[in-house]
XYZ file of C-alpha atoms in Angstrom:
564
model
C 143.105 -108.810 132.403
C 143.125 -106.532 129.396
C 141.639 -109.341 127.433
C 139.195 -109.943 129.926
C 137.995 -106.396 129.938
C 138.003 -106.383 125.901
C 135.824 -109.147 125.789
C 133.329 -107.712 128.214
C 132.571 -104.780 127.017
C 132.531 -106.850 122.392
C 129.788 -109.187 124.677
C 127.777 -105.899 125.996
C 128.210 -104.773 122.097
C 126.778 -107.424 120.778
C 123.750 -108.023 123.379
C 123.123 -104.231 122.764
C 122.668 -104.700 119.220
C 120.687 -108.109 119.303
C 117.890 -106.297 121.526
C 117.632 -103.289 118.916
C 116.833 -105.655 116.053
C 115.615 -108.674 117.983
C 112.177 -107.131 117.541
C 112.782 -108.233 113.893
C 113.621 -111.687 114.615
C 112.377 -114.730 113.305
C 110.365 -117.771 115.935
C 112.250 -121.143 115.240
C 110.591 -123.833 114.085
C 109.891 -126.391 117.162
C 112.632 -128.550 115.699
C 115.010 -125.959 116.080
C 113.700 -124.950 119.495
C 113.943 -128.990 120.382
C 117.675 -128.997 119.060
C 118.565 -125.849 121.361
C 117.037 -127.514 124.553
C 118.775 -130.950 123.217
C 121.923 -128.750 123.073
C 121.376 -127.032 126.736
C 120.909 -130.658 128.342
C 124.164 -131.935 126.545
C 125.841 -129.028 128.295
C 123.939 -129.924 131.593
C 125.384 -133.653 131.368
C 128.637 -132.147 130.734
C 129.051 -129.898 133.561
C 128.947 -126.944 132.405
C 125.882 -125.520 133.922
C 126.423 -121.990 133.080
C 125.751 -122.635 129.677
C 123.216 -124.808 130.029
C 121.164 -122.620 131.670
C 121.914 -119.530 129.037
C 120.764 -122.189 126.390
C 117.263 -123.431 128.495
C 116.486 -119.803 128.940
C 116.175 -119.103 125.485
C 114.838 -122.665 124.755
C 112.117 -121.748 127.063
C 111.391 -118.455 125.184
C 110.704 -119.687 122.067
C 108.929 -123.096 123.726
C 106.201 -120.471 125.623
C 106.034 -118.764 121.880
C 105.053 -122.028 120.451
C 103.336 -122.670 123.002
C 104.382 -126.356 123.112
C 103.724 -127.717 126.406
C 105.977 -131.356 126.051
C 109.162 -128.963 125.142
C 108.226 -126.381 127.818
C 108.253 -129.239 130.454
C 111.490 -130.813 129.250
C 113.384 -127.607 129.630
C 112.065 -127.159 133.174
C 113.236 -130.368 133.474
C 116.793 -129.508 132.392
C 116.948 -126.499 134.297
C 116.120 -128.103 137.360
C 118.605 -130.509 136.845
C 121.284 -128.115 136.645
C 120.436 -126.527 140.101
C 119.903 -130.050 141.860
C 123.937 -130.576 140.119
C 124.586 -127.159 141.651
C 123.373 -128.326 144.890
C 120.372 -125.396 144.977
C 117.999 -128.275 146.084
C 114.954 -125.894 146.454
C 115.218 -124.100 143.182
C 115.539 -127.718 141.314
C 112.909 -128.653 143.540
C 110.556 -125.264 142.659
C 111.782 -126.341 138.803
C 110.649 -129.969 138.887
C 107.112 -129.135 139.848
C 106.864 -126.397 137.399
C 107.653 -128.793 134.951
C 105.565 -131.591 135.933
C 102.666 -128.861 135.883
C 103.290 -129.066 132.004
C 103.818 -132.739 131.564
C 100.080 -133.236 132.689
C 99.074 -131.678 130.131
C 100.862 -134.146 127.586
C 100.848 -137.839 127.003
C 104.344 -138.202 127.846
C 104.451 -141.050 130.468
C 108.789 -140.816 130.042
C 109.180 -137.331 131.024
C 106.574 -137.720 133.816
C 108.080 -140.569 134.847
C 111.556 -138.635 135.243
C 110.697 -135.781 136.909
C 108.418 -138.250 139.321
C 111.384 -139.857 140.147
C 113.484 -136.482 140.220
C 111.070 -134.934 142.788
C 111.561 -138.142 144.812
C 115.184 -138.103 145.404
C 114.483 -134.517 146.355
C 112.120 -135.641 149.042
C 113.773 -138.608 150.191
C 117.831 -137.197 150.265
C 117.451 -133.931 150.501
C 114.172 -132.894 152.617
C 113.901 -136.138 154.261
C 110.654 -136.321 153.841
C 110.139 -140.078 152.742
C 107.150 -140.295 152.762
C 106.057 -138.113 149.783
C 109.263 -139.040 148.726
C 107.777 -142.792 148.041
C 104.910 -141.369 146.532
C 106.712 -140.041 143.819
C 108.712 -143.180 143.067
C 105.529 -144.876 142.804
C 104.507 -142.140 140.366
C 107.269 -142.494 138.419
C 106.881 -146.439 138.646
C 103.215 -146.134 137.041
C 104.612 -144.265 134.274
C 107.656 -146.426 133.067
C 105.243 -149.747 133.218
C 102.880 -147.610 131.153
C 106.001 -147.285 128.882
C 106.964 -151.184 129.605
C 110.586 -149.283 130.557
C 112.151 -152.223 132.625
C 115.285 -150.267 132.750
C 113.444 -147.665 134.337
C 111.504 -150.001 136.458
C 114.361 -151.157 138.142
C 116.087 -148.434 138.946
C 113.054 -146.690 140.249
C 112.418 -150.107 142.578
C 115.859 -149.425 143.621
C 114.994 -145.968 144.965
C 112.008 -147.180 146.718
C 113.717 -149.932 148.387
C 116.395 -147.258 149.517
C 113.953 -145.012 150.749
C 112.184 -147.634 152.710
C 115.487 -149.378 154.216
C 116.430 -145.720 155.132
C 113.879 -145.195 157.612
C 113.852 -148.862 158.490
C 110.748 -150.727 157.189
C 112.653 -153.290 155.091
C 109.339 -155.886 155.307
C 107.694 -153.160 152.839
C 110.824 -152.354 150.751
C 112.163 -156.052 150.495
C 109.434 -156.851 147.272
C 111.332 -154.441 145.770
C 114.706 -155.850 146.483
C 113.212 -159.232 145.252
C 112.328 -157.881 141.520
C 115.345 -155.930 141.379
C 118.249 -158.682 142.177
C 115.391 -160.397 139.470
C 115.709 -158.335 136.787
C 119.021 -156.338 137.513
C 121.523 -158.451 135.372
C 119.141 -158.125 132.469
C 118.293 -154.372 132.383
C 119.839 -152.630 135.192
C 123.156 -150.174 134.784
C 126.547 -150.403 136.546
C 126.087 -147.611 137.891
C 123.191 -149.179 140.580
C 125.249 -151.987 141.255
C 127.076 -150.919 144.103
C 123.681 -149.576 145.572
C 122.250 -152.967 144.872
C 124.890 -154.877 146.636
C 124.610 -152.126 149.952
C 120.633 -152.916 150.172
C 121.145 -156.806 149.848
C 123.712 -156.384 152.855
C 121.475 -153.893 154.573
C 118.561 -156.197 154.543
C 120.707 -159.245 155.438
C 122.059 -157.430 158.297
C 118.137 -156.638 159.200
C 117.566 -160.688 159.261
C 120.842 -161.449 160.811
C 122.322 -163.174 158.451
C 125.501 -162.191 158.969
C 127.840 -164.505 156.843
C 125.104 -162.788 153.559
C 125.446 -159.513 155.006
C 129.145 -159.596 155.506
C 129.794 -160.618 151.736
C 126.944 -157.920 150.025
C 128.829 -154.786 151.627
C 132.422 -155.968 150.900
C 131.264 -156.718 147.236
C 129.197 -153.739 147.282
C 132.900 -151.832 148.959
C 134.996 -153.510 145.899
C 132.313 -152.761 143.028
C 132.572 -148.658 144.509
C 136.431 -149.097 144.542
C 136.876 -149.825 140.806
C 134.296 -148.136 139.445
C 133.016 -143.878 139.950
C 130.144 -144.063 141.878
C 131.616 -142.316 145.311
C 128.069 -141.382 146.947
C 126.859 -145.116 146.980
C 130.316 -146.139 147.755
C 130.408 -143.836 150.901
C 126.930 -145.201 152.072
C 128.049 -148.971 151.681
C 131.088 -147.932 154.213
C 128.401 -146.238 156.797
C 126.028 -149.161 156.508
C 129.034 -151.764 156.737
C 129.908 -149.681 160.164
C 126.662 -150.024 161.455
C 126.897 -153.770 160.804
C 130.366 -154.558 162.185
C 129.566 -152.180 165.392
C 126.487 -154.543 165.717
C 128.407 -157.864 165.209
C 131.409 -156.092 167.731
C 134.017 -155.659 165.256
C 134.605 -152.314 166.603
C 138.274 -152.000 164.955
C 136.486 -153.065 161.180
C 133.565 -150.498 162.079
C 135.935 -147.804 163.096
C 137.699 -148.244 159.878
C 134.655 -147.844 157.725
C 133.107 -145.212 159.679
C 136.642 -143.399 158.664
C 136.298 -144.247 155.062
C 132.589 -143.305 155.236
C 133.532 -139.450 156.636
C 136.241 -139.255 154.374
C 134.789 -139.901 150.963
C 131.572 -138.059 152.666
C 133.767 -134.885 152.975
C 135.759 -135.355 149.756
C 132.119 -135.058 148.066
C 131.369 -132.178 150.100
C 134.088 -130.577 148.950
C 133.820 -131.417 145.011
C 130.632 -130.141 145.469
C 131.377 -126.729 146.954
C 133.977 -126.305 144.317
C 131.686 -127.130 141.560
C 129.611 -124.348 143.120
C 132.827 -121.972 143.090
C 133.964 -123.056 139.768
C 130.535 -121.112 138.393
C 130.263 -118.643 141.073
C 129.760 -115.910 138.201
C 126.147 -117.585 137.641
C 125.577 -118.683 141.288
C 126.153 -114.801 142.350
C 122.983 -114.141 139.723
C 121.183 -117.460 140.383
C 117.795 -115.102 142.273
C 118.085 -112.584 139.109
C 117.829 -115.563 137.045
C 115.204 -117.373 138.953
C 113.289 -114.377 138.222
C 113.516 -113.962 134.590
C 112.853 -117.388 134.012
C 109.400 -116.933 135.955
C 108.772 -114.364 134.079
C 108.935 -115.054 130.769
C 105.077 -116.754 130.982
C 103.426 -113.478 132.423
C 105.821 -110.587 130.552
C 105.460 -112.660 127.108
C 102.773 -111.104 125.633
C 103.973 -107.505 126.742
C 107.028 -108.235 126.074
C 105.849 -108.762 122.002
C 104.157 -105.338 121.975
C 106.831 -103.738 123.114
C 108.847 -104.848 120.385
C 106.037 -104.154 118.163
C 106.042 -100.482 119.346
C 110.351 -100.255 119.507
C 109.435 -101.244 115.503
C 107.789 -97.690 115.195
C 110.377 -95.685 116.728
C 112.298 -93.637 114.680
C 116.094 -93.420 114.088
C 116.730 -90.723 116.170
C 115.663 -92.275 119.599
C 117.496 -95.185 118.674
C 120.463 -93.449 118.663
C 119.598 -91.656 121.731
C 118.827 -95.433 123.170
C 122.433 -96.497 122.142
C 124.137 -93.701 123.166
C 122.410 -93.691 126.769
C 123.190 -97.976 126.731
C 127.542 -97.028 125.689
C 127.226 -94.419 128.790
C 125.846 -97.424 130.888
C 128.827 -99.989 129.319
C 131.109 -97.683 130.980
C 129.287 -97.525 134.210
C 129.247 -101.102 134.432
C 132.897 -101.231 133.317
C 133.779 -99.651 136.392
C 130.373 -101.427 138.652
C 131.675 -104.943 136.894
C 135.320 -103.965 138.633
C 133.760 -103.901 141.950
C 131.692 -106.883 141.752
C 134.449 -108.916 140.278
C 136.757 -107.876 143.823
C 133.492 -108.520 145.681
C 133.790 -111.785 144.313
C 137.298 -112.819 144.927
C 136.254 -111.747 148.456
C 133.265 -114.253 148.328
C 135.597 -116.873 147.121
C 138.195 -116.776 150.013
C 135.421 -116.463 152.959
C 133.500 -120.100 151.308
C 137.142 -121.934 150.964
C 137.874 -120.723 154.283
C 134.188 -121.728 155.511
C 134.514 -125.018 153.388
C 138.158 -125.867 155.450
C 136.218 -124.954 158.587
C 133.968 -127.334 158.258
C 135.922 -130.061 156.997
C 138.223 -129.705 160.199
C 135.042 -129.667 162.654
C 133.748 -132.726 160.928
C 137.300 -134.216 161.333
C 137.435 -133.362 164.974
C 133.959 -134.330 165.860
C 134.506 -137.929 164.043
C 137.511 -137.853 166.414
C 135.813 -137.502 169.607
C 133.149 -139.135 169.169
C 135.641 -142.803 168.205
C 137.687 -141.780 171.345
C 134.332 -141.935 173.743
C 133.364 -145.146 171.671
C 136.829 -146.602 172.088
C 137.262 -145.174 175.763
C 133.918 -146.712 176.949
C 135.121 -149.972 175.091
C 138.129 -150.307 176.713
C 136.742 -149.347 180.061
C 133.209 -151.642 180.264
C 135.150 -154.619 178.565
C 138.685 -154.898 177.886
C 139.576 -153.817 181.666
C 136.745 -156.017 183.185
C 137.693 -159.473 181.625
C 141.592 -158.351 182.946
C 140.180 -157.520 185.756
C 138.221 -160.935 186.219
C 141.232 -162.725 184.768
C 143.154 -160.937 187.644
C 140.611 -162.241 190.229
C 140.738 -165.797 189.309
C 144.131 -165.918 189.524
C 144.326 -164.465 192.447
C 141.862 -166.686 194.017
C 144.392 -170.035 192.486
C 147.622 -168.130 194.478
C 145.735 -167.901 197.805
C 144.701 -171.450 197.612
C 148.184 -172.287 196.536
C 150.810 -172.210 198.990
C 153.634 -172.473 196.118
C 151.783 -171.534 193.039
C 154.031 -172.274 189.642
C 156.656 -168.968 188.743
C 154.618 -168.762 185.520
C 151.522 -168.025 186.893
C 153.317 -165.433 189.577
C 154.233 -164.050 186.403
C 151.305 -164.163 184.258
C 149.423 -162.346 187.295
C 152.120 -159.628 187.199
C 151.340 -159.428 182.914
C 148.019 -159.203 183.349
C 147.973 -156.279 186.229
C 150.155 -154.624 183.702
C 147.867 -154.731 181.225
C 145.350 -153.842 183.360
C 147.077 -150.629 184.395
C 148.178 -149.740 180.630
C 144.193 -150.086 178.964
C 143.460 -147.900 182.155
C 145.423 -145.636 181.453
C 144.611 -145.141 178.118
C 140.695 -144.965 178.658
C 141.700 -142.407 180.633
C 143.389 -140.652 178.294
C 141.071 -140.634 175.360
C 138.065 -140.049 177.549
C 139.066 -138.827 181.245
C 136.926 -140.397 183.948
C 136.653 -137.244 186.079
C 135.368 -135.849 183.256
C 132.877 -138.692 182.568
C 131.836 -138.731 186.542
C 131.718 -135.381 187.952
C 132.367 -132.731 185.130
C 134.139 -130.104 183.230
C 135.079 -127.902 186.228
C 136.889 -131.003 188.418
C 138.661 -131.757 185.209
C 140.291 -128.941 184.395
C 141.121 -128.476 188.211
C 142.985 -132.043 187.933
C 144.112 -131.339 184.229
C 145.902 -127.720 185.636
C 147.549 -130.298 188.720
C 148.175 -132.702 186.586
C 149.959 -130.657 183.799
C 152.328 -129.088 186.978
C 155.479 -129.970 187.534
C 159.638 -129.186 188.442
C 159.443 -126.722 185.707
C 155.727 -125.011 184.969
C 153.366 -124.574 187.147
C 149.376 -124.549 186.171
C 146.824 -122.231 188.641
C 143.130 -123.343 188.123
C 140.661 -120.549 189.364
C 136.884 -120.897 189.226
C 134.043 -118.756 190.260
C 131.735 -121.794 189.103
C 131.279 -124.489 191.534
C 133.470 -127.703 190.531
C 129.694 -129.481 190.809
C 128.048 -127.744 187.879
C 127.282 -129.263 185.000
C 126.758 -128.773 181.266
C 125.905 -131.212 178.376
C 128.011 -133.771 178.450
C 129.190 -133.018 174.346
C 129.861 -129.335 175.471
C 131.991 -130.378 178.044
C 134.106 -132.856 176.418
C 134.452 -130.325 173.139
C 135.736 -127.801 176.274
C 138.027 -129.722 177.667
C 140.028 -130.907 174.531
C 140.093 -127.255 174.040
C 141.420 -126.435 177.070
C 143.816 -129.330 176.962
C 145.137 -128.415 174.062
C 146.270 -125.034 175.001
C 148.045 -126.545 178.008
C 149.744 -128.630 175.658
C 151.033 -125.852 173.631
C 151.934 -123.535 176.484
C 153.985 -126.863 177.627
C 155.764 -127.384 174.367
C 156.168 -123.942 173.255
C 156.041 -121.014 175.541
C 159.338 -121.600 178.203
C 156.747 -120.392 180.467
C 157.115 -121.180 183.949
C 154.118 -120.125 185.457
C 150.607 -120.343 183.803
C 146.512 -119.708 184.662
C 143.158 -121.144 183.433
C 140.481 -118.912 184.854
C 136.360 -120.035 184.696
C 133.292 -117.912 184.987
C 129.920 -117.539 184.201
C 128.205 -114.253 183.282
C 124.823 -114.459 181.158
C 124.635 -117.786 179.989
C 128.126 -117.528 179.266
C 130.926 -119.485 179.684
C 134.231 -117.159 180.060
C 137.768 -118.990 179.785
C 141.211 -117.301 180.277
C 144.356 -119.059 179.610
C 147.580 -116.945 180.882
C 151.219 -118.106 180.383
C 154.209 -115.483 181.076
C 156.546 -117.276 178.606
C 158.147 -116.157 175.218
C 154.834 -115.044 173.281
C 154.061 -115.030 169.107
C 152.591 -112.344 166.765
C 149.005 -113.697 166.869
C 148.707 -112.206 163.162
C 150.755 -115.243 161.909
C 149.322 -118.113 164.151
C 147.531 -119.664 161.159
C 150.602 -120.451 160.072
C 151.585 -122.975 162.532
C 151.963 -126.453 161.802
C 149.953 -129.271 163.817
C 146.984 -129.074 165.747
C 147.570 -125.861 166.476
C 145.540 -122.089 167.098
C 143.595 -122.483 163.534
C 142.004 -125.923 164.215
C 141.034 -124.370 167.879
C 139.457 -121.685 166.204
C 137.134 -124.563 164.132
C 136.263 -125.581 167.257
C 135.400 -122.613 168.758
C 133.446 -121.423 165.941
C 131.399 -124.820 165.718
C 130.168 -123.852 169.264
C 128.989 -120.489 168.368
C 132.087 -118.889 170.237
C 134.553 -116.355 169.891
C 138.248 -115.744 170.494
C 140.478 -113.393 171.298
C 144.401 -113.664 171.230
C 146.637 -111.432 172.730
C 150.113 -111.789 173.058
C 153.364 -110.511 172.480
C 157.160 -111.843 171.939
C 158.810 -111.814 175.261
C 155.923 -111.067 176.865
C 153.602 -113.531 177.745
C 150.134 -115.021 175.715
C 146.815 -114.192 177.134
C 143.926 -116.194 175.597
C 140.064 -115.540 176.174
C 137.414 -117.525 175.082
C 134.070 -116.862 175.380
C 131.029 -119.883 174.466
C 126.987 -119.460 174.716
C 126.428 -122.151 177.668
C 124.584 -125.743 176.408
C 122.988 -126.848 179.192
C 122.823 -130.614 180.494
């Protein structure tokens, strides 16, 4: 820490006494000025952003002095690039167009062409808006055929194909997809070829020809595998899912769909750590936003009043240094305060960031329990149940029928019983059929027994209903605590209590059994009061927790009503 501090205040020193004599220095020459941004976009491409920027500032200082409008627009290139690493989609965005404002003014069909492209995979990924999205891959696509850039070509025919496929008119992107599987051994990169191999199986998939389709998005799976491109590689697993669930390999789909959320959330999270890893320039990201759009308006003030700070004499220098040490130690003591400000920051986004990976978890899980549920129920149990039928039908007609098929009957009304039962279990039919409210009547009986008893009150009408999501989200919750209360309180007598007062759903959960000090419950292992808490919190709810060791746990929950 002390070398922390010592450094701070040597940094301060030494900006302090570049402004009183910067007035003095010299403009580069625009090869220096085109080494310094060459510099800030190796540190881009490198990752570390902070610098980069630092660098492209000052790059972009000296480029408005020179007044060189190709280097101006390749810096605003670079800086935008850093924000669209750093996630800050609308500041690369606002960057981009600055600096394709400058490249019109050049010949330079490359850098057009790039931040054409750029502003397309802004449009298309980030703002959805395909559309203009396409427009600017075409853009970009005039400009590297201007340049005969087949490298280019193809990759930018690859975006357009991607954008078209994503909003489903593959008849207009499949030209594309044509020249690219073309051309793409001979000038396109490894790094497209899992993408390549995901739209040949998407558009396969489109024509139904499965056997095609099938072999694209496993080669397009086993390309992402051994190689580092994890975004395309989490895309091939989605579209694969959407395939198999069309074909009815619903255990194949499942499993991709899994893959698909977890490399999706793994990315999420590298990316909010990124973010955190530079949160000392993302807390000043506005300020610098600022400055940067600026420098074009303040430049020519900015020279006279380093012309005039030439004239000053001695004296009110020192006065001007003196006054800037004072404010070092002010912001010694300010830079304290924003440091623990920080820290503070820090532990509220990794708490927000496990939030939402545990809501993302949960929802994935509901939603394959309803698809698996429905499955089991509208085809698994019919053809047992038809199986059933038939064979009954063969026994009536059948005075003696054979042992084995006595037996085989028995199997199959086993098997019947056992898929019923766990439909039910993953996706209760009262539920399903008449609601939340009958539910949790039925969950609170069914939960009763020898040893605990569950009372169900409601000042809601057991027919009232709310959107079907809502409910199901409820009722795991619900379940869940009954669960708990079972396995962990010794209780022998317990409550759920339902009302309704302004559009609000109010649930109490009562046990009288051996309690906890809620202050530690985010300590408990399983799915337990934390991952609860995600779920409340993903509905807009609160919580409160009250209980006490020997005592008894009282838990209220309060959620803004979605209506069916």
């Amino acid at each position: 820490m002390p070398k922390i501090r010592i450094n701070i205040v040597l940094f301060l020193l030494l900006l302090l006494s570049s402004a009183s004599f910067f007035a003095q220095e010299k403009i580069p020459t625009k090869e220096e000025i085109t080494l310094l941004a060459k510099e800030a976009n190796k540190y881009m491409k490198t990752g570390n952003f902070e610098k980069s920027l630092v660098k492209s500032r000052i790059a972009l200082h000296y480029a408005i002095t020179v007044k060189d409008d190709n280097l101006i627009a390749s810096i605003y290139n670079t800086i935008a690039a850093n924000f669209d690493e750093l996630t800050e989609f609308d500041k690369a965005f606002f960057y981009y167009k600055k600096g394709l404002f400058y490249a019109k003014r050049t010949n330079n069909s490359e850098l057009k062409n790039w931040l054409y492209n750029n502003l397309g995979n802004i449009y298309c990924f980030d703002k959805k808006q395909y559309e203009k999205g396409i427009v600017c891959y075409k853009k970009s696509l005039e400009y590297s055929q201007k340049t005969n850039d087949f490298a280019q070509i193809v990759f930018t025919k690859l975006n357009i194909t991607w954008a078209y496929f994503d909003i489903g008119r593959f008849d207009e992107g499949y030209p594309y997809l044509v020249y690219i599987n073309k051309y793409h051994k001979k000038y396109g990169d490894e790094s497209t070829i899992v993408a390549l191999n995901m739209l040949n199986g998407m558009y396969n998939s489109y024509k139904n020809n499965t056997e095609k389709a099938n072999y694209f998005f496993q080669n397009a799976i086993k390309h992402g595998m051994e190689g580092n491109e994890k975004s395309d590689l989490s895309f091939s697993h989605l579209e694969y899912s959407k395939f198999l669930l069309k074909n009815r390999a619903f255990q194949k789909a499942y499993e991709n769909l899994t893959l698909y959320n977890s490399i999706t959330a793994e990315l999420n999270y590298e990316e909010k750590l990124k973010k955190t890893n530079v949160a000392g320039i993302n807390l000043e990201i506005d300020r610098y936003k600022r400055e940067i759009d600026n420098i074009e308006t303040k430049y020519k003030t900015k020279q006279n009043l380093l012309i005039e700070k030439q004239n000053k004499n001695r004296k009110i220098s020192i006065i001007v240094i003196s006054l800037l040490l004072l404010i070092i130690i002010l912001f010694y003591f300010l830079f304290q305060n924003t440091r623990l400000k920080q820290n503070n920051k820090l532990k509220d986004l990794q708490s927000k960031i496990q939030e939402n990976i545990i809501n993302a978890s949960i929802n994935g899980q509901e939603l394959e329990r309803k698809k698996i549920a429905s499955f089991l129920h509208d085809n698994i149990s019919a053809l047992l149940s038809s199986a059933g039928l038939h064979l009954n039908v063969f026994t009536s007609q059948n005075l003696l029928p054979p042992q084995e098929i006595l037996k085989t009957k028995a199997i199959l009304e086993e098997a019947h019983d056992k898929v019923r039962d766990l439909s039910h279990e993953l996706m209760p039919t009262l539920l399903a059929r008449f609601g939340l409210l009958y539910a949790l009547e039925d969950l609170c009986e069914k939960n009763s027994n020898s040893v605990i008893e569950f009372k169900y009150s409601s000042s809601v009408s057991t027919k009232t209903r709310y959107n079907e999501e809502f409910e199901m989200k409820i009722y795991f919750i619900v379940s869940e605590l009954l669960n708990n209360i079972t396995k962990h309180s010794q209780a022998n007598s317990a409550k759920v209590t339902i009302q309704e007062n302004n559009n609000l759903l109010q649930i109490h959960v009562y046990d009288n059994g051996k309690g906890f000090d809620p202050a530690h419950f985010h300590i408990l292992e399983g799915f337990g009061l934390n991952q609860i808490q995600a779920r409340i919190n993903n509905l807009k709810g609160g919580i409160s927790i009250d209980s006490k060791q020997h005592y008894g746990t009282s838990i209220y929950i309060i959620l803004p009503i979605t209506a069916k």
